[in-house]
Coordinates of C-alpha atoms and ligand atoms in Angstrom, one line a residue:
M1 CA 7.8 -15.7 5.3
L2 CA 5.7 -13.8 3.3
A3 CA 2.5 -14.7 1.3
I4 CA 1.6 -13.1 -2.7
I5 CA -2.2 -13.4 -3.1
G6 CA -2.4 -13.3 -7.2
G7 CA -5.3 -11.4 -9.0
S8 CA -6.1 -11.4 -12.5
G9 CA -3.0 -11.0 -14.9
L10 CA -0.9 -12.8 -11.9
T11 CA -2.1 -16.4 -11.3
T12 CA 1.6 -17.7 -11.9
L13 CA 4.5 -16.6 -10.0
S14 CA 7.0 -17.7 -12.1
N15 CA 9.9 -16.3 -10.1
L16 CA 9.5 -18.3 -7.5
D17 CA 11.5 -21.9 -7.1
V18 CA 8.8 -24.0 -6.3
S19 CA 9.7 -26.4 -3.1
H20 CA 5.8 -28.1 -2.4
R21 CA 2.0 -27.6 -2.9
E22 CA -0.3 -28.0 0.2
V23 CA -3.9 -28.2 -0.3
V24 CA -5.2 -26.8 3.2
R25 CA -8.5 -27.8 5.0
T26 CA -10.0 -24.8 6.9
P27 CA -12.6 -24.8 9.2
F28 CA -13.8 -22.3 6.6
G29 CA -13.9 -24.7 3.8
E30 CA -11.2 -24.3 1.1
P31 CA -9.2 -22.3 0.0
S32 CA -8.9 -21.1 -4.0
G33 CA -6.1 -24.2 -4.6
A34 CA -3.2 -25.2 -3.2
L35 CA -0.9 -23.1 -1.3
V36 CA 2.8 -23.1 -3.1
F37 CA 5.9 -22.4 -1.2
G38 CA 9.2 -21.9 -2.4
Q39 CA 12.0 -19.5 -2.5
I40 CA 12.8 -16.3 -4.3
C41 CA 16.4 -15.6 -4.3
G42 CA 16.8 -18.1 -1.3
R43 CA 14.1 -16.4 0.7
P44 CA 11.2 -18.5 1.8
A45 CA 7.2 -17.1 -0.2
V46 CA 4.2 -18.7 -0.6
F47 CA 2.0 -17.8 -3.3
L48 CA -2.3 -18.4 -3.8
P49 CA -3.9 -17.4 -6.9
R50 CA -7.1 -15.7 -6.0
H51 CA -9.2 -16.8 -8.5
G52 CA -8.2 -20.5 -8.5
Y53 CA -5.9 -22.5 -11.0
G54 CA -7.7 -21.9 -14.5
H55 CA -8.9 -18.6 -13.1
S56 CA -12.9 -19.8 -12.3
I57 CA -13.9 -18.6 -9.1
P58 CA -15.3 -15.2 -9.7
P59 CA -14.8 -12.3 -7.1
H60 CA -18.1 -12.9 -5.1
M61 CA -17.1 -16.5 -4.7
V62 CA -13.7 -16.8 -3.5
N63 CA -13.6 -18.7 -0.5
Y64 CA -12.2 -14.8 1.4
R65 CA -12.0 -16.5 4.5
A66 CA -10.6 -19.9 3.9
N67 CA -7.8 -18.0 1.5
L68 CA -6.6 -15.7 4.6
W69 CA -7.1 -18.7 7.1
A70 CA -4.9 -21.0 5.6
L71 CA -2.2 -18.2 5.0
H72 CA -2.5 -17.3 9.0
H73 CA -1.9 -21.1 9.6
H74 CA 0.9 -21.6 8.1
E75 CA 2.1 -18.3 10.2
V76 CA 2.9 -15.9 7.4
T77 CA 4.1 -12.6 8.5
G78 CA 2.3 -10.3 5.5
I79 CA 0.6 -10.6 2.7
I80 CA 1.1 -8.8 -0.4
S81 CA -1.8 -8.5 -2.3
V82 CA -1.8 -8.1 -6.5
A83 CA -5.1 -7.4 -8.2
S84 CA -5.7 -5.4 -11.5
V85 CA -8.3 -2.5 -11.3
G86 CA -9.6 0.0 -13.4
G87 CA -8.9 4.0 -13.1
I88 CA -11.2 6.4 -11.8
R89 CA -8.6 9.5 -11.1
D90 CA -8.0 11.5 -14.2
D91 CA -4.2 10.8 -13.7
L92 CA -4.2 6.9 -13.9
Q93 CA -3.9 5.1 -16.5
P94 CA -3.3 1.4 -18.3
G95 CA -0.4 -0.3 -16.9
D96 CA 0.2 2.1 -13.9
I97 CA 0.8 0.4 -10.2
V98 CA -1.0 2.1 -7.4
L99 CA 0.0 1.4 -3.7
P100 CA -3.8 2.4 -2.5
D101 CA -4.0 3.3 1.5
Q102 CA -7.9 3.6 1.9
I103 CA -10.9 1.4 1.3
I104 CA -14.5 1.9 0.4
D105 CA -16.7 -1.0 0.9
Y106 CA -19.6 -1.3 -1.7
T107 CA -19.6 -5.2 -1.1
W108 CA -22.8 -7.3 0.0
G109 CA -23.4 -10.5 1.1
R110 CA -20.1 -12.0 1.2
K111 CA -18.6 -13.6 4.5
S112 CA -16.7 -10.5 5.9
T113 CA -15.8 -11.4 9.5
F114 CA -14.1 -14.6 11.4
F115 CA -16.2 -13.5 14.3
D116 CA -19.7 -14.6 13.8
G117 CA -19.6 -18.3 14.8
V118 CA -22.0 -19.3 17.8
G119 CA -20.4 -18.5 21.0
S120 CA -17.9 -15.9 20.1
P121 CA -17.3 -12.6 21.4
V122 CA -18.7 -9.8 19.9
T123 CA -15.4 -7.9 18.3
H124 CA -15.2 -4.6 16.5
V125 CA -11.4 -4.8 14.7
D126 CA -9.8 -1.4 14.2
F127 CA -9.8 -0.6 10.5
T128 CA -8.9 3.1 10.1
E129 CA -6.0 2.4 8.4
P130 CA -6.9 -0.7 6.7
Y131 CA -3.3 -1.6 4.6
D132 CA -0.3 -1.9 6.6
A133 CA 2.0 1.4 6.3
A134 CA 5.4 -0.6 6.8
L135 CA 4.5 -3.2 4.2
T136 CA 3.5 -0.5 1.7
D137 CA 6.5 1.0 2.5
R138 CA 8.9 -1.7 1.6
I139 CA 6.9 -2.2 -1.3
A140 CA 7.2 1.8 -2.4
D141 CA 11.5 1.3 -1.3
A142 CA 11.5 -1.8 -3.4
A143 CA 9.7 0.2 -6.7
T144 CA 12.2 2.9 -6.2
A145 CA 15.4 0.8 -5.9
L146 CA 14.4 -0.4 -9.6
S147 CA 12.9 2.7 -11.1
I148 CA 9.7 1.1 -11.8
P149 CA 7.4 4.4 -11.2
F150 CA 4.4 3.9 -8.8
K151 CA 1.8 6.1 -7.4
R152 CA 1.3 6.0 -3.5
G153 CA -1.9 6.8 -2.1
A154 CA -5.5 5.9 -3.7
V155 CA -8.9 5.1 -2.5
Y156 CA -10.0 2.0 -3.4
A157 CA -13.7 1.4 -4.1
A158 CA -14.5 -2.5 -3.9
T159 CA -17.4 -3.4 -6.1
Q160 CA -19.5 -6.8 -6.0
G161 CA -19.1 -8.0 -9.7
P162 CA -18.8 -9.9 -11.5
R163 CA -20.4 -7.2 -14.0
L164 CA -18.2 -4.2 -14.6
E165 CA -19.9 -0.9 -13.4
T166 CA -22.1 1.4 -14.7
A167 CA -20.3 5.0 -15.4
A168 CA -23.1 6.7 -13.5
E169 CA -21.8 4.3 -10.6
I170 CA -18.0 5.7 -11.3
N171 CA -19.1 9.0 -11.2
R172 CA -20.6 8.3 -7.7
F173 CA -18.0 6.5 -6.6
E174 CA -15.8 9.8 -7.4
R175 CA -18.0 11.5 -5.7
D176 CA -17.8 9.9 -2.5
G177 CA -13.5 10.1 -2.9
A178 CA -12.4 6.8 -4.7
D179 CA -9.5 6.5 -6.7
I180 CA -9.8 3.0 -8.6
V181 CA -12.1 0.3 -8.4
G182 CA -12.0 -3.4 -8.5
M183 CA -14.1 -6.5 -7.1
T184 CA -11.7 -8.3 -4.8
G185 CA -10.0 -5.8 -1.8
M186 CA -12.7 -6.6 0.3
P187 CA -13.4 -8.7 2.4
E188 CA -9.4 -9.9 2.0
A189 CA -7.8 -6.8 3.7
V190 CA -10.1 -6.9 6.7
L191 CA -10.1 -10.5 7.0
A192 CA -6.0 -10.0 7.4
R193 CA -6.6 -7.5 10.1
E194 CA -9.1 -9.7 11.7
L195 CA -5.9 -12.5 12.2
G196 CA -3.5 -9.7 12.7
V197 CA -1.6 -10.5 9.3
P198 CA 0.2 -7.2 7.7
Y199 CA -1.5 -6.6 4.6
A200 CA -1.1 -4.4 1.7
A201 CA -1.9 -4.3 -1.5
I202 CA -0.4 -3.7 -5.4
S203 CA -2.5 -2.4 -7.8
V204 CA -2.5 -2.1 -11.5
I205 CA -4.3 -0.3 -13.6
A206 CA -6.2 -2.9 -15.9
N207 CA -8.6 -0.3 -17.9
H208 CA -10.2 3.4 -17.5
A209 CA -13.4 2.9 -15.2
A210 CA -16.5 2.4 -17.2
G211 CA -17.1 6.1 -18.7
R212 CA -14.1 7.4 -18.6
G213 CA -11.2 7.5 -20.8
S214 CA -10.7 4.6 -23.7
S215 CA -14.1 3.4 -21.4
A216 CA -16.0 6.2 -22.5
H217 CA -18.2 3.7 -24.6
G218 CA -17.8 0.5 -22.7
I219 CA -14.4 -1.6 -21.2
R220 CA -12.5 -3.9 -23.8
F221 CA -10.4 -5.7 -21.8
E222 CA -9.0 -7.7 -24.8
S223 CA -7.4 -4.7 -26.6
L224 CA -5.2 -3.9 -22.5
D225 CA -4.2 -7.6 -22.1
Y226 CA -0.7 -6.9 -23.1
V227 CA -0.3 -3.7 -20.9
L228 CA -1.6 -6.1 -18.1
Q229 CA 1.1 -8.2 -18.9
E230 CA 3.9 -5.9 -19.1
A231 CA 2.6 -4.4 -16.1
M232 CA 2.6 -7.7 -14.2
G233 CA 6.5 -8.2 -15.0
R234 CA 7.2 -5.0 -13.2
V235 CA 5.0 -6.5 -10.2
R236 CA 7.2 -9.5 -10.3
S237 CA 10.5 -7.6 -10.0
I238 CA 8.9 -5.4 -7.6
I239 CA 7.8 -8.8 -5.3
E240 CA 11.4 -10.5 -6.0
R241 CA 13.3 -7.6 -4.4
V242 CA 10.6 -7.1 -1.2
V243 CA 10.9 -10.9 -0.6
G244 CA 14.9 -10.2 -0.5
C245 CA 16.3 -10.2 -3.7
Q246 CA 19.1 -7.6 -4.2
D247 CA 21.1 -6.1 -6.9
N248 CA 22.6 -8.9 -8.8
C249 CA 20.1 -11.4 -7.9
Q250 CA 19.2 -14.3 -10.3
P251 CA 15.9 -16.0 -9.5
M252 CA 15.8 -19.6 -10.7
G253 CA 12.0 -19.4 -11.0
I254 CA 9.8 -22.1 -12.9
S255 CA 6.0 -21.5 -13.6
V256 CA 4.0 -22.8 -11.0
Ligands
HPA1 N1 -13.8 -2.4 -12.3 C1 -14.0 -3.8 -11.5 N2 -13.0 -4.0 -11.6 C2 -11.8 -4.6 -12.4 C3 -12.0 -3.3 -13.1 C4 -13.3 -2.3 -13.5 O1 -13.3 -1.4 -13.8 N3 -11.0 -3.3 -13.9 C5 -10.2 -4.6 -13.4 N4 -10.8 -5.1 -12.3

């Protein structure tokens, strides 16, 4: 069963035919919300909104460990993370879909490992390739089959938030090699790795990053909201296809 963690712009998965919800209690506290189980075209899937139902949990307050633990507890075979990001690279425009392949972590103070309990062994997971290539391939294949354009390969800069960046910070991230910037990519990706769950991301460009393009003098999300919503429609189609819908599939979804 695949899991989908939805971020800003994807707080519900309307193509999920819901069977039940479950509030999971974990040794790390409560996840962002009840896990929503169901089927997409007859194939099982589970959805979790990263910022909670009602979008009330800011990026630095998300209980990433509880979220990942809860999904792992249900033996998910992979996690697709969906999140909106700012575009740093010149060719990235609002509405573009990007499949990142690398991360630079600028977050601080977040609980970013499962291996910090008293008596737990010192453990260093390999994180050379932070995203699962096979799952990213499946996402890319689905988008290609649907003729949905996407860009593969990008360095994701994970920032602390909840404030947006200064123009100078974005310049620094670019010098560091970052292409996109978001607030939730870490520690989500490394926690999945620690649990051995394949993890891939679909990043949707919501805006030009601070100081760039249409954000040269500030970021105004409101004017880009419809772009994000339209792009999330394409992301839903990609997810449907990855989970199992082939041509002629008619998902019988209801909103969750
Ligand atoms: N910066 C950080 N996170 C974001 C942005 C941004 O510009 N856009 C969407 N999430």
